[in-house]
Amino acid sequence: MRIFDPHIHMTSRTTDDYEAMYAAGVRAVVEPAFWLGQPRTSPASFYDYFDGLLGWEPFRAAQYGIAHHCTIALNPKEANDPRCTPVLDQLSRYLVKDGVVAVGEIGYDSMTPAEDRALAAQLQLAADHELPALVHTPHRDKLAGLRRTLDVVAESALDPQWVLLDHLNETTVKEAKDAGCWLGFSVYPDTKMDEVRMVALLQTYGPEKVLVNSAADWGRSDPLKTRKVAEAMLAAGFSEADVDQVLWQNPVTFYGLSGRLVLDPPGKETGATHEGNSIRRGGE
Amino acid sequence: MTDSAAELRAALDDSARAWLDKTLNQAAEHAKSSAATSGTASLDEASVEQQPAPALWELRFAEAGRRCGAAHADTARVLLLQAAQADLATVTRLYRQGTADERRAVLLSLPPLVHGPQALPLTEDALRTNDPRLVAAAVGPYAAEHLDAHGWRHAILKCLFIGVPVAAVAALRTRARGDAELARMLGDYAAERTAAGRPVPDDLHRVLGLTQAPGEGHAPCKES
């Protein structure tokens, strides 16, 4: 079984996690830029973080046989801190980098005017750089947040087919799907989604354009949740092809919109390509 | 056209070749327009950090990997730096703002672009990382020419520690010859490995052998 975790904060995880993820079938991850738990106080702090997402972390992942890409953005929470917002003016120099496969995480936290501005500006950056966007939906007042997000996406230059709406659940999935966006679900030990509810949603809505992630970070979370969802899908009667679509092909197709996804281990080019991206077929 | 440019063009497909030609032209145009103001004698922090709008070729420098393929990215980026005749401030900025792959290309391009020791902070930065790709690029001809004896010896030990083949070290034979202090450091490292029950890298014995060749007096000796 080959697994692509399309949202995981590996900076906060250990090498034991990388080993366990590889053993579970994880061969590729995308790490979105986000809040570190401790608020940042200056733009320079973001630049060091972005450099790490493009430098040390993919190097670390490669040691464990896992391809690592990232998404770059000013996150919704820190978009509210005027000490941090100058980051927006420097994002372009990161968005040209080879390892960046989307703009993200952007979206809403508390739905403030500052968040409106940051979201609109960064959707425009995604369009300018021909990158898809990973959009976080808020934890509080979720359905209202989703609707406001969809309005801003509709007004933006970015096609909804280039938008992945993340942290969806039973209350938000239908409107997100009707809007034509990709559908992201984060599976957590005790918040967001769980494996059983995830399988039920897949039974209702099908595997098309659905991505499942662990969103594992510095809080209580489990980097093997992707594998656990795969097993729950098989136990519920989904085929191996369905599992592969949700846990490999859909993330490859979505992030592949960037034209920058490289899933071969360094030095082992296979020549296989998928929509301009070279693909390492995992699942040995 | 240089030999390496011709070889690279031959290896690329049509769209990558078109991208390379266009980008090299942009870099060369930039070199012409900035020739009057550039210089590599000293580093002006303001000119490193100032980024009104990055020159077009600098943005293309970042995307060389996906345009030409990972196998050709180093060559393409080095050619771009040469075509742009990048000065000290520019190579410093591209290094500081670059990914590991971009930093590698800057390190590989230093000998023709910067003639004096002013770019040593970049070499030293790379030698502080634990990334073998950067360390291997940092121990090339520029380090051989400019790194002082202490820094150079530690670079050799770093290669042994993180598994960078010493074949990557430029002028290894010349600089190691007769270096008794390097021989002592290698001996101590071998003793430490042996005491821990760990194997001693073959490369250590190779360098140790080189240190035992008689010195010729004119080997670089920049003790500081």
Coordinates of C-alpha atoms in Angstrom, one line a residue:
Chain A
M1 CA 0.0 0.0 0.0
R2 CA 1.4 3.4 -1.0
I3 CA 0.3 6.4 1.0
F4 CA 0.7 10.2 0.4
D5 CA -0.1 12.3 3.5
P6 CA -1.1 15.6 1.9
H7 CA -1.0 17.6 5.2
I8 CA 1.5 16.9 8.0
H9 CA 3.8 19.1 10.0
M10 CA 6.9 17.0 10.1
T11 CA 9.0 19.8 11.6
S12 CA 7.3 18.9 14.9
R13 CA 7.8 15.2 14.6
T14 CA 10.7 12.8 15.3
T15 CA 12.7 10.5 13.2
D16 CA 10.8 7.6 14.9
D17 CA 7.7 9.0 13.2
Y18 CA 9.5 9.0 9.9
E19 CA 10.5 5.3 10.4
A20 CA 7.0 4.3 11.5
M21 CA 5.4 6.2 8.6
Y22 CA 7.7 4.5 6.0
A23 CA 6.9 1.1 7.6
A24 CA 3.2 1.9 7.2
G25 CA 3.5 2.7 3.5
V26 CA 4.0 6.5 3.5
R27 CA 6.2 7.5 0.6
A28 CA 5.3 11.2 0.2
V29 CA 4.2 14.1 2.3
V30 CA 3.3 17.7 1.9
E31 CA 4.0 20.0 4.9
P32 CA 2.0 23.2 4.9
A33 CA 3.4 26.3 6.5
F34 CA 1.4 27.0 9.6
W35 CA 1.4 28.3 13.2
L36 CA 4.1 26.8 15.5
G37 CA 2.1 27.0 18.7
Q38 CA 4.3 29.8 19.9
P39 CA 3.4 33.0 18.2
R40 CA 6.1 34.5 16.0
T41 CA 7.1 38.2 16.5
S42 CA 8.8 39.1 13.3
P43 CA 8.9 38.3 9.6
A44 CA 12.4 37.0 9.9
S45 CA 11.1 34.1 12.0
F46 CA 8.9 33.1 9.1
Y47 CA 11.8 33.1 6.7
D48 CA 13.9 30.8 8.8
Y49 CA 10.8 28.5 9.0
F50 CA 10.2 28.6 5.3
D51 CA 13.9 27.9 4.6
G52 CA 13.6 24.8 6.9
L53 CA 10.5 23.6 5.0
L54 CA 12.6 23.9 1.8
G55 CA 15.9 22.7 3.1
W56 CA 16.4 20.7 6.2
E57 CA 13.0 19.0 6.4
P58 CA 13.0 17.5 2.9
F59 CA 16.6 16.4 3.5
R60 CA 15.5 14.7 6.8
A61 CA 12.6 13.0 5.1
A62 CA 14.8 11.7 2.3
Q63 CA 16.9 9.9 4.8
Y64 CA 13.8 7.8 5.5
G65 CA 12.7 7.2 1.9
I66 CA 9.9 9.8 2.0
A67 CA 9.5 12.6 -0.6
H68 CA 8.8 15.9 1.1
H69 CA 7.2 19.0 -0.5
C70 CA 5.7 22.1 1.2
T71 CA 3.2 24.8 0.8
I72 CA 4.1 28.4 1.8
A73 CA 1.9 31.1 3.2
L74 CA 1.1 33.5 6.0
N75 CA -1.3 31.4 8.1
P76 CA -4.7 32.8 9.1
K77 CA -4.0 33.1 12.8
E78 CA -0.9 35.2 12.4
A79 CA -2.4 37.2 9.6
N80 CA -4.0 39.1 12.5
D81 CA -0.7 40.2 14.0
P82 CA 0.7 43.4 12.3
R83 CA 4.2 42.4 13.2
C84 CA 3.8 39.4 10.9
T85 CA 1.9 40.7 7.9
P86 CA 5.0 42.1 6.1
V87 CA 5.6 38.4 5.3
L88 CA 3.0 38.8 2.5
D89 CA 5.4 41.1 0.6
Q90 CA 8.1 38.5 0.6
L91 CA 6.1 35.4 -0.3
S92 CA 6.8 35.7 -4.0
R93 CA 10.4 34.8 -3.6
Y94 CA 9.4 31.6 -1.9
L95 CA 6.6 30.7 -4.3
V96 CA 9.1 30.3 -7.2
K97 CA 11.1 27.6 -5.4
D98 CA 11.1 24.0 -6.8
G99 CA 9.8 22.4 -3.6
V100 CA 6.7 24.5 -3.2
V101 CA 3.6 22.8 -4.5
A102 CA 0.8 25.1 -3.3
V103 CA 0.1 28.3 -1.5
G104 CA -1.1 27.4 2.0
E105 CA -2.4 27.1 4.6
I106 CA -4.5 30.1 4.0
G107 CA -8.1 30.7 5.0
Y108 CA -10.0 31.8 8.2
D109 CA -9.3 31.4 11.9
S110 CA -11.5 34.1 13.5
M111 CA -12.9 35.6 10.3
T112 CA -11.5 39.1 10.8
P113 CA -10.9 41.8 8.2
A114 CA -7.2 41.1 8.4
E115 CA -7.9 37.5 7.5
D116 CA -10.0 38.6 4.6
R117 CA -7.2 40.7 3.2
A118 CA -4.6 37.9 3.7
L119 CA -6.8 35.3 2.1
A120 CA -7.7 37.4 -1.0
A121 CA -4.0 38.5 -1.5
Q122 CA -2.7 34.9 -1.2
L123 CA -5.4 33.5 -3.6
Q124 CA -4.1 36.1 -6.1
L125 CA -0.5 35.0 -5.4
A126 CA -1.5 31.4 -6.2
A127 CA -3.1 32.5 -9.5
D128 CA 0.0 34.6 -10.4
H129 CA 2.4 31.7 -9.7
E130 CA 0.2 29.0 -11.3
L131 CA 0.0 27.2 -8.0
P132 CA -3.0 25.5 -6.3
A133 CA -4.1 26.6 -2.9
L134 CA -4.5 24.7 0.4
V135 CA -7.3 26.4 2.3
H136 CA -7.8 25.7 6.0
T137 CA -11.4 26.0 7.2
P138 CA -11.9 27.3 10.7
H139 CA -12.5 25.2 13.8
R140 CA -14.9 27.7 15.3
D141 CA -18.1 28.7 13.5
K142 CA -17.1 26.2 10.8
L143 CA -20.1 26.3 8.4
A144 CA -20.2 30.1 8.3
G145 CA -16.4 30.1 7.8
L146 CA -16.8 27.7 4.9
R147 CA -19.4 29.8 3.2
R148 CA -17.3 33.0 3.6
T149 CA -14.3 31.0 2.2
L150 CA -16.3 29.9 -0.8
D151 CA -17.3 33.5 -1.5
V152 CA -13.7 34.8 -1.4
V153 CA -12.6 31.9 -3.7
A154 CA -15.4 32.7 -6.1
E155 CA -14.3 36.4 -6.3
S156 CA -10.6 35.4 -6.8
A157 CA -8.7 34.7 -9.9
L158 CA -8.1 31.1 -8.9
D159 CA -10.3 28.3 -10.3
P160 CA -12.1 26.4 -7.5
Q161 CA -10.7 23.2 -9.2
W162 CA -7.3 24.5 -7.9
V163 CA -8.5 24.8 -4.3
L164 CA -8.3 22.1 -1.6
L165 CA -10.6 22.9 1.3
D166 CA -9.2 21.2 4.4
H167 CA -10.5 20.1 7.8
L168 CA -13.9 19.4 6.3
N169 CA -16.6 17.3 8.2
E170 CA -20.2 16.2 7.9
T171 CA -21.5 19.8 8.1
T172 CA -19.3 21.3 5.4
V173 CA -18.5 18.6 2.8
K174 CA -21.6 19.0 0.6
E175 CA -21.2 22.7 0.0
A176 CA -17.5 22.3 -0.6
K177 CA -18.1 19.5 -3.1
D178 CA -20.8 21.5 -4.9
A179 CA -18.4 24.4 -5.3
G180 CA -16.0 22.1 -7.3
C181 CA -13.2 22.2 -4.8
W182 CA -11.0 19.3 -3.7
L183 CA -12.1 17.9 -0.3
G184 CA -9.6 17.5 2.5
F185 CA -10.3 15.6 5.8
S186 CA -8.0 15.6 8.8
V187 CA -8.2 12.5 11.0
Y188 CA -7.3 13.1 14.6
P189 CA -7.3 11.1 17.8
D190 CA -10.1 13.1 19.4
T191 CA -11.0 16.2 17.4
K192 CA -11.7 16.8 13.7
M193 CA -12.6 13.5 11.9
D194 CA -12.1 9.9 13.0
E195 CA -11.7 6.8 10.8
V196 CA -15.2 5.5 11.2
R197 CA -16.8 8.8 10.3
M198 CA -14.4 9.2 7.4
V199 CA -15.4 5.9 5.9
A200 CA -19.1 6.9 6.3
L201 CA -18.5 10.1 4.4
L202 CA -16.6 8.2 1.7
Q203 CA -19.6 5.9 1.4
T204 CA -21.9 8.9 0.9
Y205 CA -19.8 11.1 -1.3
G206 CA -17.4 8.6 -3.0
P207 CA -13.7 8.8 -3.4
E208 CA -13.5 11.4 -6.1
K209 CA -11.4 14.5 -5.2
V210 CA -11.2 13.3 -1.5
L211 CA -7.9 13.6 0.3
V212 CA -7.3 12.2 3.8
N213 CA -4.5 13.6 6.0
S214 CA -3.2 13.2 9.5
A215 CA -2.5 16.9 10.0
A216 CA -0.1 15.6 12.7
D217 CA 1.8 18.4 14.4
W218 CA 3.0 19.4 17.9
G219 CA -0.4 18.6 19.5
R220 CA -2.1 15.3 20.2
S221 CA -2.1 13.7 16.8
D222 CA -1.1 10.5 15.0
P223 CA 1.0 10.4 11.8
L224 CA -0.3 6.9 11.0
K225 CA -3.9 8.0 10.7
T226 CA -3.7 7.8 7.0
R227 CA -2.9 4.1 7.2
K228 CA -5.7 3.6 9.7
V229 CA -8.2 5.1 7.4
A230 CA -7.0 2.9 4.5
E231 CA -7.5 -0.1 6.7
A232 CA -10.9 1.0 7.8
M233 CA -11.9 1.6 4.1
L234 CA -10.8 -2.0 3.2
A235 CA -12.7 -3.4 6.2
A236 CA -15.8 -1.5 5.0
G237 CA -15.6 -3.1 1.6
F238 CA -13.8 -0.4 -0.4
S239 CA -11.5 -1.8 -3.1
E240 CA -7.7 -1.4 -3.1
A241 CA -8.1 0.8 -6.1
D242 CA -10.4 3.1 -4.1
V243 CA -7.9 3.2 -1.3
D244 CA -5.1 4.1 -3.7
Q245 CA -7.2 6.8 -5.3
V246 CA -7.9 8.5 -1.9
L247 CA -4.5 8.0 -0.3
W248 CA -2.2 8.4 -3.4
Q249 CA -3.7 9.4 -6.7
N250 CA -5.8 12.3 -5.5
P251 CA -3.0 14.1 -3.6
V252 CA -0.7 13.4 -6.6
T253 CA -3.2 14.9 -9.0
F254 CA -4.0 17.9 -6.8
Y255 CA -0.4 18.9 -5.9
G256 CA 0.7 17.9 -9.4
L257 CA -1.2 20.9 -10.7
S258 CA 1.9 22.8 -9.6
G259 CA 4.1 20.9 -12.1
R260 CA 6.6 20.6 -9.3
L261 CA 5.9 17.3 -7.7
V262 CA 9.0 15.0 -7.7
L263 CA 8.3 11.7 -6.1
D264 CA 11.5 9.8 -7.1
P265 CA 14.1 9.4 -4.5
P266 CA 17.2 11.5 -5.3
G267 CA 19.4 9.9 -7.9
K268 CA 16.8 7.3 -8.9
E269 CA 14.9 8.9 -11.8
T270 CA 12.5 6.4 -13.3
G271 CA 11.4 8.5 -16.2
A272 CA 7.8 7.9 -15.3
T273 CA 5.8 11.0 -15.4
H274 CA 2.3 12.1 -14.4
E275 CA 1.1 15.4 -15.7
G276 CA 4.6 16.7 -15.8
N277 CA 5.6 15.3 -12.5
S278 CA 7.9 12.4 -12.0
I279 CA 6.4 9.7 -9.9
R280 CA 7.9 7.1 -7.7
R281 CA 5.6 4.2 -7.5
G282 CA 5.7 3.2 -3.9
G283 CA 4.0 0.1 -2.6
E284 CA 6.8 -2.4 -2.7
Chain B
M1 CA 29.2 29.3 -25.8
T2 CA 31.1 27.4 -23.1
D3 CA 31.6 23.6 -23.3
S4 CA 29.4 23.0 -20.4
A5 CA 26.6 25.1 -22.0
A6 CA 26.8 23.1 -25.2
E7 CA 26.8 19.8 -23.3
L8 CA 23.8 20.9 -21.2
R9 CA 21.9 22.1 -24.3
A10 CA 22.5 18.8 -26.0
A11 CA 21.1 16.9 -22.9
L12 CA 17.9 19.0 -22.6
D13 CA 14.6 18.5 -24.4
D14 CA 13.2 21.3 -26.7
S15 CA 11.2 23.2 -24.0
A16 CA 14.0 23.0 -21.5
R17 CA 16.6 24.2 -24.1
A18 CA 14.4 27.1 -25.1
W19 CA 14.0 28.0 -21.4
L20 CA 17.8 27.8 -20.9
D21 CA 18.6 30.0 -23.9
K22 CA 16.1 32.6 -23.0
T23 CA 17.2 32.7 -19.4
L24 CA 20.9 32.9 -20.2
N25 CA 20.1 35.8 -22.5
Q26 CA 18.3 37.6 -19.7
A27 CA 21.3 37.0 -17.4
A28 CA 23.7 38.3 -20.0
E29 CA 21.6 41.4 -20.6
H30 CA 21.5 42.0 -16.9
A31 CA 25.3 41.6 -16.7
K32 CA 25.7 44.3 -19.4
S33 CA 23.3 46.7 -17.8
S34 CA 24.8 46.4 -14.3
A35 CA 28.5 46.2 -15.4
A36 CA 29.2 49.7 -14.5
T37 CA 28.0 49.4 -10.9
S38 CA 29.0 45.9 -9.8
G39 CA 32.1 45.0 -7.9
T40 CA 33.3 42.1 -5.8
A41 CA 35.9 43.8 -3.6
S42 CA 33.8 44.1 -0.5
L43 CA 30.4 43.2 0.8
D44 CA 27.9 46.0 1.3
E45 CA 25.1 44.5 3.5
A46 CA 22.6 47.0 2.1
S47 CA 23.1 45.7 -1.4
V48 CA 22.7 42.1 -0.3
E49 CA 19.5 42.7 1.5
Q50 CA 17.9 45.3 -0.8
Q51 CA 15.4 43.6 -3.1
P52 CA 13.3 46.1 -4.8
A53 CA 12.2 43.7 -7.5
P54 CA 14.4 40.7 -8.1
A55 CA 16.0 40.6 -11.6
L56 CA 14.2 38.2 -13.9
W57 CA 17.2 35.9 -14.1
E58 CA 17.3 35.6 -10.3
L59 CA 13.7 34.3 -10.4
R60 CA 14.6 31.9 -13.2
F61 CA 17.6 30.7 -11.1
A62 CA 15.1 29.4 -8.5
E63 CA 13.1 27.4 -11.1
A64 CA 16.1 25.8 -12.9
G65 CA 15.4 22.4 -11.2
R66 CA 11.9 21.9 -12.5
R67 CA 12.7 23.4 -15.9
C68 CA 15.9 21.4 -16.6
G69 CA 15.4 18.4 -14.3
A70 CA 17.2 17.7 -11.1
A71 CA 20.2 16.0 -12.8
H72 CA 21.0 19.2 -14.8
A73 CA 20.0 21.9 -12.2
D74 CA 23.6 22.5 -10.9
T75 CA 25.0 23.0 -14.3
A76 CA 22.1 25.3 -15.4
R77 CA 22.4 27.4 -12.3
V78 CA 26.2 27.7 -12.5
L79 CA 25.8 28.8 -16.1
L80 CA 23.3 31.4 -15.1
L81 CA 25.5 32.8 -12.4
Q82 CA 28.4 33.0 -14.9
A83 CA 26.3 34.6 -17.6
A84 CA 25.0 37.2 -15.2
Q85 CA 28.5 37.8 -13.9
A86 CA 27.0 37.8 -10.5
D87 CA 29.0 39.9 -8.0
L88 CA 29.7 39.2 -4.3
A89 CA 26.4 40.9 -3.1
T90 CA 24.4 38.9 -5.6
V91 CA 25.9 35.5 -4.9
T92 CA 25.5 36.2 -1.1
R93 CA 21.9 37.2 -1.6
L94 CA 21.1 34.1 -3.7
Y95 CA 22.9 31.9 -1.2
R96 CA 21.0 33.4 1.8
Q97 CA 17.6 33.2 0.0
G98 CA 18.3 29.9 -1.7
T99 CA 17.2 26.3 -1.1
A100 CA 19.9 23.8 -0.5
D101 CA 20.1 23.1 -4.3
E102 CA 20.4 26.8 -5.1
R103 CA 23.1 27.2 -2.4
R104 CA 25.0 24.3 -3.9
A105 CA 25.1 26.0 -7.3
V106 CA 26.4 29.3 -5.7
L107 CA 29.2 27.3 -3.9
L108 CA 30.1 25.5 -7.1
S109 CA 30.3 28.8 -9.0
L110 CA 32.5 30.7 -6.6
P111 CA 36.0 30.2 -8.0
P112 CA 35.5 32.2 -11.3
L113 CA 33.0 34.7 -9.8
V114 CA 34.8 35.8 -6.7
H115 CA 38.5 36.0 -6.8
G116 CA 39.4 37.0 -3.2
P117 CA 38.4 35.4 0.1
Q118 CA 35.3 37.7 0.5
A119 CA 32.8 34.8 -0.1
L120 CA 34.3 32.6 2.6
P121 CA 31.3 33.2 4.9
L122 CA 29.2 31.2 2.4
T123 CA 31.7 28.3 2.4
E124 CA 31.8 28.4 6.2
D125 CA 28.0 28.5 6.5
A126 CA 27.8 25.4 4.3
L127 CA 30.4 23.6 6.3
R128 CA 28.3 24.2 9.5
T129 CA 25.3 22.4 8.0
N130 CA 24.9 18.6 8.2
D131 CA 23.8 18.3 4.6
P132 CA 26.3 16.3 2.5
R133 CA 25.3 18.0 -0.7
L134 CA 26.3 21.4 0.7
V135 CA 29.4 20.2 2.4
A136 CA 30.6 18.4 -0.8
A137 CA 30.1 21.7 -2.8
A138 CA 31.8 23.7 -0.1
V139 CA 35.1 21.8 -0.2
G140 CA 35.8 22.6 -3.9
P141 CA 38.5 24.8 -5.4
Y142 CA 37.3 28.0 -3.6
A143 CA 37.9 26.4 -0.2
A144 CA 41.2 24.9 -1.3
E145 CA 42.3 28.4 -2.3
H146 CA 41.0 30.5 0.6
L147 CA 40.1 28.5 3.7
D148 CA 42.6 28.8 6.5
A149 CA 44.4 25.8 7.9
H150 CA 42.1 25.4 10.9
G151 CA 38.9 25.7 8.9
W152 CA 40.2 23.4 6.2
R153 CA 41.2 20.6 8.6
H154 CA 37.8 20.8 10.2
A155 CA 36.2 20.5 6.8
I156 CA 38.1 17.3 6.2
L157 CA 36.9 15.9 9.5
K158 CA 33.4 17.0 8.7
C159 CA 33.5 15.0 5.4
L160 CA 34.6 12.0 7.4
F161 CA 31.9 12.5 10.0
I162 CA 29.0 12.8 7.6
G163 CA 30.2 10.5 4.8
V164 CA 31.1 12.9 2.1
P165 CA 33.8 11.1 0.0
V166 CA 37.1 13.0 0.3
A167 CA 37.3 12.7 -3.5
A168 CA 35.1 15.8 -3.4
V169 CA 37.9 17.8 -1.7
A170 CA 39.8 20.0 -4.1
A171 CA 43.6 20.1 -3.8
L172 CA 43.4 17.4 -1.1
R173 CA 46.9 16.0 -1.9
T174 CA 48.6 19.4 -1.9
R175 CA 47.0 20.8 1.2
A176 CA 47.3 17.6 3.3
R177 CA 50.9 17.0 2.5
G178 CA 53.1 17.3 5.6
D179 CA 50.2 18.6 7.7
A180 CA 51.1 17.2 11.1
E181 CA 48.2 18.8 12.9
L182 CA 45.7 17.2 10.5
A183 CA 47.5 13.9 11.0
R184 CA 47.0 14.3 14.8
M185 CA 43.3 15.1 14.4
L186 CA 42.8 12.1 12.2
G187 CA 44.7 9.9 14.6
D188 CA 42.6 11.1 17.5
Y189 CA 39.4 10.5 15.5
A190 CA 40.5 7.0 14.6
A191 CA 41.3 6.3 18.3
E192 CA 37.9 7.6 19.3
R193 CA 36.1 5.4 16.8
T194 CA 38.1 2.4 17.8
A195 CA 37.5 2.9 21.5
A196 CA 33.7 3.0 20.7
G197 CA 33.9 -0.2 18.8
R198 CA 33.0 1.5 15.5
P199 CA 34.7 1.2 12.1
V200 CA 37.2 3.8 11.0
P201 CA 36.3 5.2 7.5
D202 CA 38.6 4.1 4.7
D203 CA 38.9 7.7 3.7
L204 CA 40.5 8.5 7.0
H205 CA 43.4 6.2 6.2
R206 CA 43.7 7.7 2.8
V207 CA 44.0 11.3 4.1
L208 CA 46.3 10.2 6.8
G209 CA 48.6 8.7 4.2
L210 CA 48.6 12.0 2.3
T211 CA 49.7 13.9 5.4
Q212 CA 52.7 11.7 5.8
A213 CA 54.1 12.7 2.5
P214 CA 57.0 15.2 3.0
G215 CA 56.0 18.9 2.9
E216 CA 57.4 21.0 0.2
G217 CA 57.5 24.3 1.9
H218 CA 55.2 26.1 -0.5
A219 CA 52.0 24.2 0.3
P220 CA 49.3 26.6 1.4
C221 CA 49.6 27.2 5.1
K222 CA 47.1 29.8 6.3
E223 CA 47.2 29.1 10.0
S224 CA 45.2 31.8 11.8

